[in-house]
Amino acid sequence: MGGTERSWTDKVLLALCLIGVLAPLCFRHVLTLDGPLHVQHAAMLGHRPFGEAPGGHGVHVALSNVWPRATDLVALPLLKMFGPAAAERGLVVSSALLLFLACRAWMRVTGGSPYLLALMPSFCFGQLLVLGFFGFLWGVAFVLLAWARWNKWRHTGGTFPMMLLLWCALAAWSHRSALLLLPLMVATQEGILFIRSRHFWKGALLLLVGAITAGGALLAVVRSVPLEPVRTRDPWRDLWQLRPLLLMDEVAERQLLLAYGAFLLCAIALAVHARWRSAWNTSDVLLPLAAVLLIGSLAVRTPMADLLYLADRAQWLALLLLALWFAVNVPRSRIALALAAFALIVHAGRMLLLERRMAPYAEYHHDLMRAVQQLPERGVVAVAHRGNDWILHNAGAQVSAVYNGMLLDKRGGLWYARGTPEAERLREVIGGRMCEGYWLRHMERDPEERFVDAVLVIGPVEAVGDSCATTYRPVLDKAMRTSFANGNVSIYQWR
C-alpha cells in the first residue's frame, strides 16, 4: 500500500472512529444511572458562588458540602445554557471522547498501527459509561495521557514536561483511584525495564512499589464495610460474556458481543503471531497490568468490592489495556484493515441499539420537567418512586437539578444544612428513617410542623411503588390531594 493511499486510509479510519465516539450527539435522548447525580452536583455548585441555597421554610441544601469536580467543567455550563438533558449528554460524549483521544495518544507514542484504533470506540462505550461512572472514566483517560507523556519523555529526554504534571493533577481531581493507578502502571513498566537491563534490585524495588500500591487499595476495600445491599453476580461469568462491554439490553446485544468476542480472538492471533519472535517493547507492560487487574477482579470478593463495582471496573480496564496491546502490535495488513472495518460495523450496531433503548426515556424526562413547574416555589418536597427500572433509580436528581426548593429523597438525596430551628426539628422528626412514613403521619396530625409542602411520586402510574411510596400511601389518600399528574409523575399537596 502506497504512502498516499496509506495516509488517506488512516484519515478515513480516524474520521469514522470519531463519528462512532460522537454518536450520542445524534441520539433522541441520553440517560445513565448516575448521570443525574453528576448534573445535580453541578447545579448545586452553580448556586454556591451566590450563596442562594435551594430550599424553603428554613430547610436548605448544605452547599458547604459541595466541592468542584472535574466533570463540573462540562456539566455546569451545559446545564446553565441547555438544561439537564444536554448536560448529561455532554458528560457521556466527553467521557467517550477523552478515552478515545487518550488511547490514540498512547498508541502514537508507542508506534502502533492506526488500523486497530477502530477497536477503541467500542471500549469507550460499555457498562461503566451506562452506569454513569464519568469520574472514573475521566480519571482513566487522564492516567493514559500522563502515561503516554511519561513514555514520550523517557524516549526523547529534555526538561521535565509540565503537561505530565497537568495530566496527573487532572487524573487525581477526576477520581481518587487515579492516585493508585498511575503509580502502579509506571512502577510496573520501569521495574520490568530495569530488570531487563540487568539492574535487578532497582527493578525489584519498583515492582514492590507497584505491588504495595495495588495491595494497599485492595486491603482498604477488603476491610471496608458496605452501607447498602450488594450484588450477587459472578465475575467469571461476566468476563466470559464480555459484560464490561454490555450497554443496556443483554438479550439484544448478545449476538453483537459474540461477534466482538470472535473479533478479539482474531486480534489476539494476529498480535501474538506478529510478536512471537520480536524483541520486547514498551507495549508489553500492558499484559502484566491486565493480568493483575483480571486476577484482582476474580479474587477480591467482598461486600464492599461488589458495592463499589470493583470487578466491573477492573475487568473493563483490563480489556481496554489488552485492546491497546492488540492495536499496537497488529501490523498493517489487509486482514487488519478488514478487522478494523468489522469493528466499526459492530460498533455502529451497538450504537443503534443503545439509541433505540434510550429514546423512550425522552418522554419520561419531559414529564419530569413539566412536574417541576408545578412544585411549590422554594418549597420542601419529599420524593417516592414507583417501578423497578434500574436506570431511573436517580430520577429525583433530574428534578433537583432545576428545582429551587429542597428535595428529600432516599436515593442520592442532598444533605440539608444545620442551624435553623426548622432544619433541626425536621432532622429530629425524620430521624434518618425517610421511608418509614411516621414523620408524614406526624405532620398530618400537627399542621404547625408541616415542613414538607408536597410529595413527589416518580414512576409510571401502573408500576408498584417502593417502600417510601407504600408507607406514604395512607397519608396521601387521606390528608393530601393530587395537584398534578401525568403518565410518569404525581404531585400531592396538603388539603
PDB file of C-alpha atoms in Angstrom, residues 136-427:
ATOM      1  CA  PHE A 136     -13.658   7.086  36.905  1.00  0.00           C
ATOM      2  CA  LEU A 137     -13.625   7.175  33.094  1.00  0.00           C
ATOM      3  CA  TRP A 138     -12.133  10.664  33.093  1.00  0.00           C
ATOM      4  CA  GLY A 139      -9.527   9.518  35.610  1.00  0.00           C
ATOM      5  CA  VAL A 140      -8.509   6.562  33.423  1.00  0.00           C
ATOM      6  CA  ALA A 141      -8.287   8.831  30.362  1.00  0.00           C
ATOM      7  CA  PHE A 142      -6.023  11.325  32.121  1.00  0.00           C
ATOM      8  CA  VAL A 143      -3.896   8.489  33.532  1.00  0.00           C
ATOM      9  CA  LEU A 144      -3.357   7.159  29.988  1.00  0.00           C
ATOM     10  CA  LEU A 145      -2.460  10.663  28.790  1.00  0.00           C
ATOM     11  CA  ALA A 146       0.020  11.060  31.662  1.00  0.00           C
ATOM     12  CA  TRP A 147       1.484   7.618  30.977  1.00  0.00           C
ATOM     13  CA  ALA A 148       1.838   8.430  27.273  1.00  0.00           C
ATOM     14  CA  ARG A 149       3.593  11.687  28.145  1.00  0.00           C
ATOM     15  CA  TRP A 150       5.900   9.819  30.530  1.00  0.00           C
ATOM     16  CA  ASN A 151       6.912   7.376  27.796  1.00  0.00           C
ATOM     17  CA  LYS A 152       7.492  10.182  25.316  1.00  0.00           C
ATOM     18  CA  TRP A 153       9.733  11.981  27.813  1.00  0.00           C
ATOM     19  CA  ARG A 154      11.692   8.781  28.501  1.00  0.00           C
ATOM     20  CA  HIS A 155      12.448   8.344  24.794  1.00  0.00           C
ATOM     21  CA  THR A 156      13.120  11.966  23.813  1.00  0.00           C
ATOM     22  CA  GLY A 157      14.621  13.315  27.037  1.00  0.00           C
ATOM     23  CA  GLY A 158      14.804  17.047  27.660  1.00  0.00           C
ATOM     24  CA  THR A 159      13.310  19.035  30.505  1.00  0.00           C
ATOM     25  CA  PHE A 160      10.600  17.529  32.664  1.00  0.00           C
ATOM     26  CA  PRO A 161       7.309  18.070  30.814  1.00  0.00           C
ATOM     27  CA  MET A 162       4.772  20.289  32.552  1.00  0.00           C
ATOM     28  CA  MET A 163       1.983  18.563  30.608  1.00  0.00           C
ATOM     29  CA  LEU A 164       2.757  15.408  32.566  1.00  0.00           C
ATOM     30  CA  LEU A 165       2.063  17.248  35.819  1.00  0.00           C
ATOM     31  CA  LEU A 166      -1.137  18.673  34.335  1.00  0.00           C
ATOM     32  CA  TRP A 167      -2.431  15.238  33.310  1.00  0.00           C
ATOM     33  CA  CYS A 168      -1.534  13.827  36.743  1.00  0.00           C
ATOM     34  CA  ALA A 169      -3.362  16.663  38.508  1.00  0.00           C
ATOM     35  CA  LEU A 170      -6.450  16.243  36.319  1.00  0.00           C
ATOM     36  CA  ALA A 171      -6.406  12.475  36.866  1.00  0.00           C
ATOM     37  CA  ALA A 172      -6.243  12.911  40.643  1.00  0.00           C
ATOM     38  CA  TRP A 173      -9.029  15.511  40.514  1.00  0.00           C
ATOM     39  CA  SER A 174     -11.244  13.294  38.368  1.00  0.00           C
ATOM     40  CA  HIS A 175     -11.151  10.181  40.550  1.00  0.00           C
ATOM     41  CA  ARG A 176      -9.296   9.023  43.639  1.00  0.00           C
ATOM     42  CA  SER A 177      -8.344   5.695  42.053  1.00  0.00           C
ATOM     43  CA  ALA A 178      -6.068   7.566  39.630  1.00  0.00           C
ATOM     44  CA  LEU A 179      -3.655   8.205  42.511  1.00  0.00           C
ATOM     45  CA  LEU A 180      -3.200   4.419  42.714  1.00  0.00           C
ATOM     46  CA  LEU A 181      -3.487   3.505  39.046  1.00  0.00           C
ATOM     47  CA  LEU A 182      -0.761   5.779  37.663  1.00  0.00           C
ATOM     48  CA  PRO A 183       1.964   4.724  40.159  1.00  0.00           C
ATOM     49  CA  LEU A 184       1.028   1.084  39.534  1.00  0.00           C
ATOM     50  CA  MET A 185       1.447   1.494  35.762  1.00  0.00           C
ATOM     51  CA  VAL A 186       4.684   3.484  35.903  1.00  0.00           C
ATOM     52  CA  ALA A 187       6.264   1.343  38.629  1.00  0.00           C
ATOM     53  CA  THR A 188       5.448  -1.872  36.739  1.00  0.00           C
ATOM     54  CA  GLN A 189       6.858  -0.533  33.473  1.00  0.00           C
ATOM     55  CA  GLU A 190      10.054   0.854  34.986  1.00  0.00           C
ATOM     56  CA  GLY A 191      10.560  -2.231  37.119  1.00  0.00           C
ATOM     57  CA  ILE A 192      10.407  -4.523  34.081  1.00  0.00           C
ATOM     58  CA  LEU A 193      12.756  -2.225  32.148  1.00  0.00           C
ATOM     59  CA  PHE A 194      15.313  -2.219  34.969  1.00  0.00           C
ATOM     60  CA  ILE A 195      15.185  -5.999  35.272  1.00  0.00           C
ATOM     61  CA  ARG A 196      15.669  -6.394  31.522  1.00  0.00           C
ATOM     62  CA  SER A 197      18.635  -4.004  31.647  1.00  0.00           C
ATOM     63  CA  ARG A 198      20.181  -6.187  34.406  1.00  0.00           C
ATOM     64  CA  HIS A 199      19.509  -3.700  37.198  1.00  0.00           C
ATOM     65  CA  PHE A 200      17.631  -6.373  39.089  1.00  0.00           C
ATOM     66  CA  TRP A 201      17.401  -4.724  42.502  1.00  0.00           C
ATOM     67  CA  LYS A 202      16.184  -1.400  41.112  1.00  0.00           C
ATOM     68  CA  GLY A 203      13.556  -3.225  39.091  1.00  0.00           C
ATOM     69  CA  ALA A 204      12.511  -5.372  42.035  1.00  0.00           C
ATOM     70  CA  LEU A 205      12.158  -2.256  44.193  1.00  0.00           C
ATOM     71  CA  LEU A 206       9.908  -0.566  41.636  1.00  0.00           C
ATOM     72  CA  LEU A 207       7.792  -3.693  41.244  1.00  0.00           C
ATOM     73  CA  LEU A 208       7.494  -3.796  45.031  1.00  0.00           C
ATOM     74  CA  VAL A 209       6.224  -0.205  44.964  1.00  0.00           C
ATOM     75  CA  GLY A 210       3.607  -1.226  42.396  1.00  0.00           C
ATOM     76  CA  ALA A 211       2.601  -4.254  44.474  1.00  0.00           C
ATOM     77  CA  ILE A 212       2.267  -2.148  47.635  1.00  0.00           C
ATOM     78  CA  THR A 213       0.158   0.386  45.735  1.00  0.00           C
ATOM     79  CA  ALA A 214      -2.231  -2.270  44.455  1.00  0.00           C
ATOM     80  CA  GLY A 215      -2.222  -4.207  47.724  1.00  0.00           C
ATOM     81  CA  GLY A 216      -2.991  -1.128  49.801  1.00  0.00           C
ATOM     82  CA  ALA A 217      -6.001  -0.320  47.658  1.00  0.00           C
ATOM     83  CA  LEU A 218      -7.299  -3.892  47.837  1.00  0.00           C
ATOM     84  CA  LEU A 219      -6.756  -4.033  51.602  1.00  0.00           C
ATOM     85  CA  ALA A 220      -8.820  -0.877  52.051  1.00  0.00           C
ATOM     86  CA  VAL A 221     -11.632  -2.436  50.029  1.00  0.00           C
ATOM     87  CA  VAL A 222     -11.473  -5.741  51.899  1.00  0.00           C
ATOM     88  CA  ARG A 223     -11.650  -4.075  55.317  1.00  0.00           C
ATOM     89  CA  SER A 224     -14.415  -1.622  54.443  1.00  0.00           C
ATOM     90  CA  VAL A 225     -17.972  -2.321  55.484  1.00  0.00           C
ATOM     91  CA  PRO A 226     -20.715  -1.640  52.907  1.00  0.00           C
ATOM     92  CA  LEU A 227     -23.607   0.636  53.754  1.00  0.00           C
ATOM     93  CA  GLU A 228     -26.001  -0.824  51.180  1.00  0.00           C
ATOM     94  CA  PRO A 229     -27.069  -4.269  49.930  1.00  0.00           C
ATOM     95  CA  VAL A 230     -24.604  -5.800  47.489  1.00  0.00           C
ATOM     96  CA  ARG A 231     -24.966  -7.628  44.210  1.00  0.00           C
ATOM     97  CA  THR A 232     -24.553 -11.354  43.667  1.00  0.00           C
ATOM     98  CA  ARG A 233     -23.076 -11.509  40.170  1.00  0.00           C
ATOM     99  CA  ASP A 234     -20.350 -13.956  39.186  1.00  0.00           C
ATOM    100  CA  PRO A 235     -17.221 -12.135  37.850  1.00  0.00           C
ATOM    101  CA  TRP A 236     -16.069 -15.257  35.976  1.00  0.00           C
ATOM    102  CA  ARG A 237     -19.325 -15.346  34.051  1.00  0.00           C
ATOM    103  CA  ASP A 238     -19.207 -11.595  33.463  1.00  0.00           C
ATOM    104  CA  LEU A 239     -15.727 -11.862  31.975  1.00  0.00           C
ATOM    105  CA  TRP A 240     -16.529 -14.703  29.579  1.00  0.00           C
ATOM    106  CA  GLN A 241     -19.678 -12.920  28.429  1.00  0.00           C
ATOM    107  CA  LEU A 242     -17.777  -9.625  27.919  1.00  0.00           C
ATOM    108  CA  ARG A 243     -20.171  -7.911  30.286  1.00  0.00           C
ATOM    109  CA  PRO A 244     -17.870  -4.863  30.647  1.00  0.00           C
ATOM    110  CA  LEU A 245     -18.832  -4.039  27.040  1.00  0.00           C
ATOM    111  CA  LEU A 246     -22.560  -4.565  27.627  1.00  0.00           C
ATOM    112  CA  LEU A 247     -24.707  -1.456  27.269  1.00  0.00           C
ATOM    113  CA  MET A 248     -28.371  -1.821  28.293  1.00  0.00           C
ATOM    114  CA  ASP A 249     -30.056  -4.796  26.629  1.00  0.00           C
ATOM    115  CA  GLU A 250     -28.323  -8.111  27.286  1.00  0.00           C
ATOM    116  CA  VAL A 251     -30.618 -10.135  25.022  1.00  0.00           C
ATOM    117  CA  ALA A 252     -30.479  -7.784  22.030  1.00  0.00           C
ATOM    118  CA  GLU A 253     -26.705  -7.299  22.315  1.00  0.00           C
ATOM    119  CA  ARG A 254     -25.804 -10.962  22.763  1.00  0.00           C
ATOM    120  CA  GLN A 255     -25.083 -11.589  19.077  1.00  0.00           C
ATOM    121  CA  LEU A 256     -23.001  -8.423  18.778  1.00  0.00           C
ATOM    122  CA  LEU A 257     -20.965  -9.362  21.840  1.00  0.00           C
ATOM    123  CA  LEU A 258     -20.390 -12.847  20.413  1.00  0.00           C
ATOM    124  CA  ALA A 259     -19.200 -11.253  17.184  1.00  0.00           C
ATOM    125  CA  TYR A 260     -16.944  -8.965  19.156  1.00  0.00           C
ATOM    126  CA  GLY A 261     -15.540 -11.935  21.066  1.00  0.00           C
ATOM    127  CA  ALA A 262     -14.667 -13.649  17.772  1.00  0.00           C
ATOM    128  CA  PHE A 263     -13.064 -10.427  16.603  1.00  0.00           C
ATOM    129  CA  LEU A 264     -10.911 -10.235  19.746  1.00  0.00           C
ATOM    130  CA  LEU A 265      -9.740 -13.823  19.219  1.00  0.00           C
ATOM    131  CA  CYS A 266      -8.623 -12.894  15.699  1.00  0.00           C
ATOM    132  CA  ALA A 267      -6.832  -9.828  17.045  1.00  0.00           C
ATOM    133  CA  ILE A 268      -5.081 -11.974  19.672  1.00  0.00           C
ATOM    134  CA  ALA A 269      -3.904 -14.414  16.992  1.00  0.00           C
ATOM    135  CA  LEU A 270      -2.561 -11.618  14.777  1.00  0.00           C
ATOM    136  CA  ALA A 271      -0.831  -9.830  17.656  1.00  0.00           C
ATOM    137  CA  VAL A 272       0.790 -12.993  19.045  1.00  0.00           C
ATOM    138  CA  HIS A 273       1.941 -14.034  15.562  1.00  0.00           C
ATOM    139  CA  ALA A 274       3.491 -10.608  14.967  1.00  0.00           C
ATOM    140  CA  ARG A 275       5.237 -10.529  18.359  1.00  0.00           C
ATOM    141  CA  TRP A 276       6.309 -14.169  18.567  1.00  0.00           C
ATOM    142  CA  ARG A 277       9.947 -13.613  17.635  1.00  0.00           C
ATOM    143  CA  SER A 278      10.154  -9.867  18.177  1.00  0.00           C
ATOM    144  CA  ALA A 279      12.080  -8.054  20.878  1.00  0.00           C
ATOM    145  CA  TRP A 280      10.361  -6.702  23.982  1.00  0.00           C
ATOM    146  CA  ASN A 281       8.767  -3.279  23.542  1.00  0.00           C
ATOM    147  CA  THR A 282       7.034  -0.757  25.771  1.00  0.00           C
ATOM    148  CA  SER A 283       3.538  -2.009  25.000  1.00  0.00           C
ATOM    149  CA  ASP A 284       4.286  -5.419  26.539  1.00  0.00           C
ATOM    150  CA  VAL A 285       3.917  -3.915  30.013  1.00  0.00           C
ATOM    151  CA  LEU A 286       0.175  -3.829  29.290  1.00  0.00           C
ATOM    152  CA  LEU A 287      -0.017  -7.622  29.608  1.00  0.00           C
ATOM    153  CA  PRO A 288       1.097  -7.967  33.262  1.00  0.00           C
ATOM    154  CA  LEU A 289      -1.020  -4.951  34.192  1.00  0.00           C
ATOM    155  CA  ALA A 290      -4.087  -6.504  32.566  1.00  0.00           C
ATOM    156  CA  ALA A 291      -3.327  -9.811  34.312  1.00  0.00           C
ATOM    157  CA  VAL A 292      -3.121  -8.090  37.721  1.00  0.00           C
ATOM    158  CA  LEU A 293      -6.457  -6.359  37.138  1.00  0.00           C
ATOM    159  CA  LEU A 294      -8.167  -9.559  35.999  1.00  0.00           C
ATOM    160  CA  ILE A 295      -6.835 -11.566  38.940  1.00  0.00           C
ATOM    161  CA  GLY A 296      -7.950  -8.818  41.308  1.00  0.00           C
ATOM    162  CA  SER A 297     -11.449  -8.769  39.821  1.00  0.00           C
ATOM    163  CA  LEU A 298     -11.799 -12.531  40.255  1.00  0.00           C
ATOM    164  CA  ALA A 299     -10.096 -12.921  43.630  1.00  0.00           C
ATOM    165  CA  VAL A 300     -11.360  -9.964  45.647  1.00  0.00           C
ATOM    166  CA  ARG A 301     -14.944 -10.929  46.527  1.00  0.00           C
ATOM    167  CA  THR A 302     -16.079  -8.799  49.449  1.00  0.00           C
ATOM    168  CA  PRO A 303     -19.354  -6.931  50.002  1.00  0.00           C
ATOM    169  CA  MET A 304     -17.578  -3.579  49.689  1.00  0.00           C
ATOM    170  CA  ALA A 305     -15.867  -4.632  46.452  1.00  0.00           C
ATOM    171  CA  ASP A 306     -19.261  -5.529  44.988  1.00  0.00           C
ATOM    172  CA  LEU A 307     -20.786  -2.273  46.187  1.00  0.00           C
ATOM    173  CA  LEU A 308     -18.015  -0.258  44.508  1.00  0.00           C
ATOM    174  CA  TYR A 309     -18.301  -2.303  41.283  1.00  0.00           C
ATOM    175  CA  LEU A 310     -14.633  -3.226  41.689  1.00  0.00           C
ATOM    176  CA  ALA A 311     -14.877  -6.279  39.416  1.00  0.00           C
ATOM    177  CA  ASP A 312     -16.655  -4.292  36.681  1.00  0.00           C
ATOM    178  CA  ARG A 313     -14.074  -1.505  36.787  1.00  0.00           C
ATOM    179  CA  ALA A 314     -11.081  -3.853  36.868  1.00  0.00           C
ATOM    180  CA  GLN A 315     -12.353  -6.105  34.059  1.00  0.00           C
ATOM    181  CA  TRP A 316     -13.218  -3.169  31.811  1.00  0.00           C
ATOM    182  CA  LEU A 317      -9.802  -1.583  32.354  1.00  0.00           C
ATOM    183  CA  ALA A 318      -8.046  -4.919  31.776  1.00  0.00           C
ATOM    184  CA  LEU A 319      -9.903  -5.387  28.476  1.00  0.00           C
ATOM    185  CA  LEU A 320      -9.037  -1.813  27.483  1.00  0.00           C
ATOM    186  CA  LEU A 321      -5.323  -2.443  28.139  1.00  0.00           C
ATOM    187  CA  LEU A 322      -5.469  -5.700  26.172  1.00  0.00           C
ATOM    188  CA  ALA A 323      -7.174  -3.883  23.293  1.00  0.00           C
ATOM    189  CA  LEU A 324      -4.376  -1.300  23.348  1.00  0.00           C
ATOM    190  CA  TRP A 325      -1.822  -4.102  23.181  1.00  0.00           C
ATOM    191  CA  PHE A 326      -3.611  -5.633  20.179  1.00  0.00           C
ATOM    192  CA  ALA A 327      -3.857  -2.265  18.468  1.00  0.00           C
ATOM    193  CA  VAL A 328      -0.165  -1.512  18.963  1.00  0.00           C
ATOM    194  CA  ASN A 329       1.154  -4.913  17.901  1.00  0.00           C
ATOM    195  CA  VAL A 330      -1.061  -5.940  14.974  1.00  0.00           C
ATOM    196  CA  PRO A 331       0.884  -4.821  11.874  1.00  0.00           C
ATOM    197  CA  ARG A 332      -0.571  -3.075   8.867  1.00  0.00           C
ATOM    198  CA  SER A 333      -2.162  -5.591   6.545  1.00  0.00           C
ATOM    199  CA  ARG A 334      -5.343  -6.166   4.630  1.00  0.00           C
ATOM    200  CA  ILE A 335      -6.500  -8.540   7.344  1.00  0.00           C
ATOM    201  CA  ALA A 336      -6.009  -5.804   9.950  1.00  0.00           C
ATOM    202  CA  LEU A 337      -7.915  -3.362   7.756  1.00  0.00           C
ATOM    203  CA  ALA A 338     -10.773  -5.866   7.404  1.00  0.00           C
ATOM    204  CA  LEU A 339     -10.841  -6.331  11.189  1.00  0.00           C
ATOM    205  CA  ALA A 340     -10.985  -2.554  11.629  1.00  0.00           C
ATOM    206  CA  ALA A 341     -13.959  -2.332   9.280  1.00  0.00           C
ATOM    207  CA  PHE A 342     -15.648  -5.201  11.129  1.00  0.00           C
ATOM    208  CA  ALA A 343     -15.091  -3.483  14.495  1.00  0.00           C
ATOM    209  CA  LEU A 344     -16.650  -0.262  13.223  1.00  0.00           C
ATOM    210  CA  ILE A 345     -19.676  -2.128  11.839  1.00  0.00           C
ATOM    211  CA  VAL A 346     -20.239  -3.895  15.175  1.00  0.00           C
ATOM    212  CA  HIS A 347     -19.862  -0.589  16.997  1.00  0.00           C
ATOM    213  CA  ALA A 348     -22.435   1.024  14.702  1.00  0.00           C
ATOM    214  CA  GLY A 349     -24.865  -1.789  15.522  1.00  0.00           C
ATOM    215  CA  ARG A 350     -24.306  -1.283  19.239  1.00  0.00           C
ATOM    216  CA  MET A 351     -24.919   2.465  18.924  1.00  0.00           C
ATOM    217  CA  LEU A 352     -28.183   1.857  17.066  1.00  0.00           C
ATOM    218  CA  LEU A 353     -29.366  -0.498  19.804  1.00  0.00           C
ATOM    219  CA  LEU A 354     -28.333   1.957  22.510  1.00  0.00           C
ATOM    220  CA  GLU A 355     -30.163   4.830  20.829  1.00  0.00           C
ATOM    221  CA  ARG A 356     -33.302   2.722  20.445  1.00  0.00           C
ATOM    222  CA  ARG A 357     -33.138   1.686  24.111  1.00  0.00           C
ATOM    223  CA  MET A 358     -32.643   5.227  25.429  1.00  0.00           C
ATOM    224  CA  ALA A 359     -35.132   7.035  23.185  1.00  0.00           C
ATOM    225  CA  PRO A 360     -38.291   6.180  25.223  1.00  0.00           C
ATOM    226  CA  TYR A 361     -36.859   7.994  28.236  1.00  0.00           C
ATOM    227  CA  ALA A 362     -37.237  11.315  26.411  1.00  0.00           C
ATOM    228  CA  GLU A 363     -40.951  11.317  27.256  1.00  0.00           C
ATOM    229  CA  TYR A 364     -40.125  10.428  30.854  1.00  0.00           C
ATOM    230  CA  HIS A 365     -37.728  13.366  31.110  1.00  0.00           C
ATOM    231  CA  HIS A 366     -40.303  15.687  29.555  1.00  0.00           C
ATOM    232  CA  ASP A 367     -42.892  14.621  32.168  1.00  0.00           C
ATOM    233  CA  LEU A 368     -40.399  15.294  34.962  1.00  0.00           C
ATOM    234  CA  MET A 369     -39.622  18.789  33.684  1.00  0.00           C
ATOM    235  CA  ARG A 370     -43.344  19.574  33.420  1.00  0.00           C
ATOM    236  CA  ALA A 371     -43.809  18.448  37.012  1.00  0.00           C
ATOM    237  CA  VAL A 372     -41.036  20.761  38.241  1.00  0.00           C
ATOM    238  CA  GLN A 373     -43.083  23.748  37.096  1.00  0.00           C
ATOM    239  CA  GLN A 374     -45.960  22.590  39.324  1.00  0.00           C
ATOM    240  CA  LEU A 375     -43.921  22.152  42.515  1.00  0.00           C
ATOM    241  CA  PRO A 376     -44.293  24.769  45.289  1.00  0.00           C
ATOM    242  CA  GLU A 377     -41.924  27.701  44.815  1.00  0.00           C
ATOM    243  CA  ARG A 378     -38.889  27.323  47.137  1.00  0.00           C
ATOM    244  CA  GLY A 379     -40.603  24.518  48.992  1.00  0.00           C
ATOM    245  CA  VAL A 380     -39.562  21.275  50.649  1.00  0.00           C
ATOM    246  CA  VAL A 381     -40.684  18.170  48.755  1.00  0.00           C
ATOM    247  CA  ALA A 382     -40.428  14.506  49.766  1.00  0.00           C
ATOM    248  CA  VAL A 383     -39.787  12.020  46.953  1.00  0.00           C
ATOM    249  CA  ALA A 384     -41.043   8.463  46.467  1.00  0.00           C
ATOM    250  CA  HIS A 385     -40.585   6.165  43.484  1.00  0.00           C
ATOM    251  CA  ARG A 386     -42.647   3.659  41.501  1.00  0.00           C
ATOM    252  CA  GLY A 387     -41.344   0.861  39.307  1.00  0.00           C
ATOM    253  CA  ASN A 388     -38.074  -1.079  39.240  1.00  0.00           C
ATOM    254  CA  ASP A 389     -36.358   0.263  36.111  1.00  0.00           C
ATOM    255  CA  TRP A 390     -32.758   0.412  37.332  1.00  0.00           C
ATOM    256  CA  ILE A 391     -31.678   3.284  35.096  1.00  0.00           C
ATOM    257  CA  LEU A 392     -34.367   5.516  36.651  1.00  0.00           C
ATOM    258  CA  HIS A 393     -33.031   4.933  40.155  1.00  0.00           C
ATOM    259  CA  ASN A 394     -31.762   8.528  40.447  1.00  0.00           C
ATOM    260  CA  ALA A 395     -34.601  10.250  38.602  1.00  0.00           C
ATOM    261  CA  GLY A 396     -35.166  12.557  41.575  1.00  0.00           C
ATOM    262  CA  ALA A 397     -31.784  14.155  40.902  1.00  0.00           C
ATOM    263  CA  GLN A 398     -33.069  15.299  37.492  1.00  0.00           C
ATOM    264  CA  VAL A 399     -35.765  17.279  39.309  1.00  0.00           C
ATOM    265  CA  SER A 400     -33.374  18.572  41.960  1.00  0.00           C
ATOM    266  CA  ALA A 401     -31.036  19.954  39.285  1.00  0.00           C
ATOM    267  CA  VAL A 402     -33.623  22.505  38.116  1.00  0.00           C
ATOM    268  CA  TYR A 403     -35.845  22.991  41.196  1.00  0.00           C
ATOM    269  CA  ASN A 404     -35.228  25.951  43.506  1.00  0.00           C
ATOM    270  CA  GLY A 405     -36.581  24.080  46.517  1.00  0.00           C
ATOM    271  CA  MET A 406     -35.288  21.213  48.630  1.00  0.00           C
ATOM    272  CA  LEU A 407     -35.919  17.565  47.694  1.00  0.00           C
ATOM    273  CA  LEU A 408     -35.859  14.904  50.413  1.00  0.00           C
ATOM    274  CA  ASP A 409     -35.003  11.743  48.512  1.00  0.00           C
ATOM    275  CA  LYS A 410     -33.707   8.472  49.927  1.00  0.00           C
ATOM    276  CA  ARG A 411     -31.969   7.762  46.608  1.00  0.00           C
ATOM    277  CA  GLY A 412     -28.988  10.049  46.214  1.00  0.00           C
ATOM    278  CA  GLY A 413     -30.631  12.846  48.177  1.00  0.00           C
ATOM    279  CA  LEU A 414     -28.873  16.039  49.232  1.00  0.00           C
ATOM    280  CA  TRP A 415     -27.844  16.919  52.772  1.00  0.00           C
ATOM    281  CA  TYR A 416     -29.752  19.833  54.198  1.00  0.00           C
ATOM    282  CA  ALA A 417     -27.915  22.419  56.254  1.00  0.00           C
ATOM    283  CA  ARG A 418     -27.928  22.553  60.033  1.00  0.00           C
ATOM    284  CA  GLY A 419     -28.528  25.681  62.036  1.00  0.00           C
ATOM    285  CA  THR A 420     -32.134  26.785  61.637  1.00  0.00           C
ATOM    286  CA  PRO A 421     -34.808  25.583  64.091  1.00  0.00           C
ATOM    287  CA  GLU A 422     -36.839  24.134  61.222  1.00  0.00           C
ATOM    288  CA  ALA A 423     -33.913  22.097  59.909  1.00  0.00           C
ATOM    289  CA  GLU A 424     -33.069  20.751  63.351  1.00  0.00           C
ATOM    290  CA  ARG A 425     -36.697  19.859  64.016  1.00  0.00           C
ATOM    291  CA  LEU A 426     -37.044  18.129  60.651  1.00  0.00           C
ATOM    292  CA  ARG A 427     -33.856  16.189  61.323  1.00  0.00           C
TER     293      ARG A 427
END
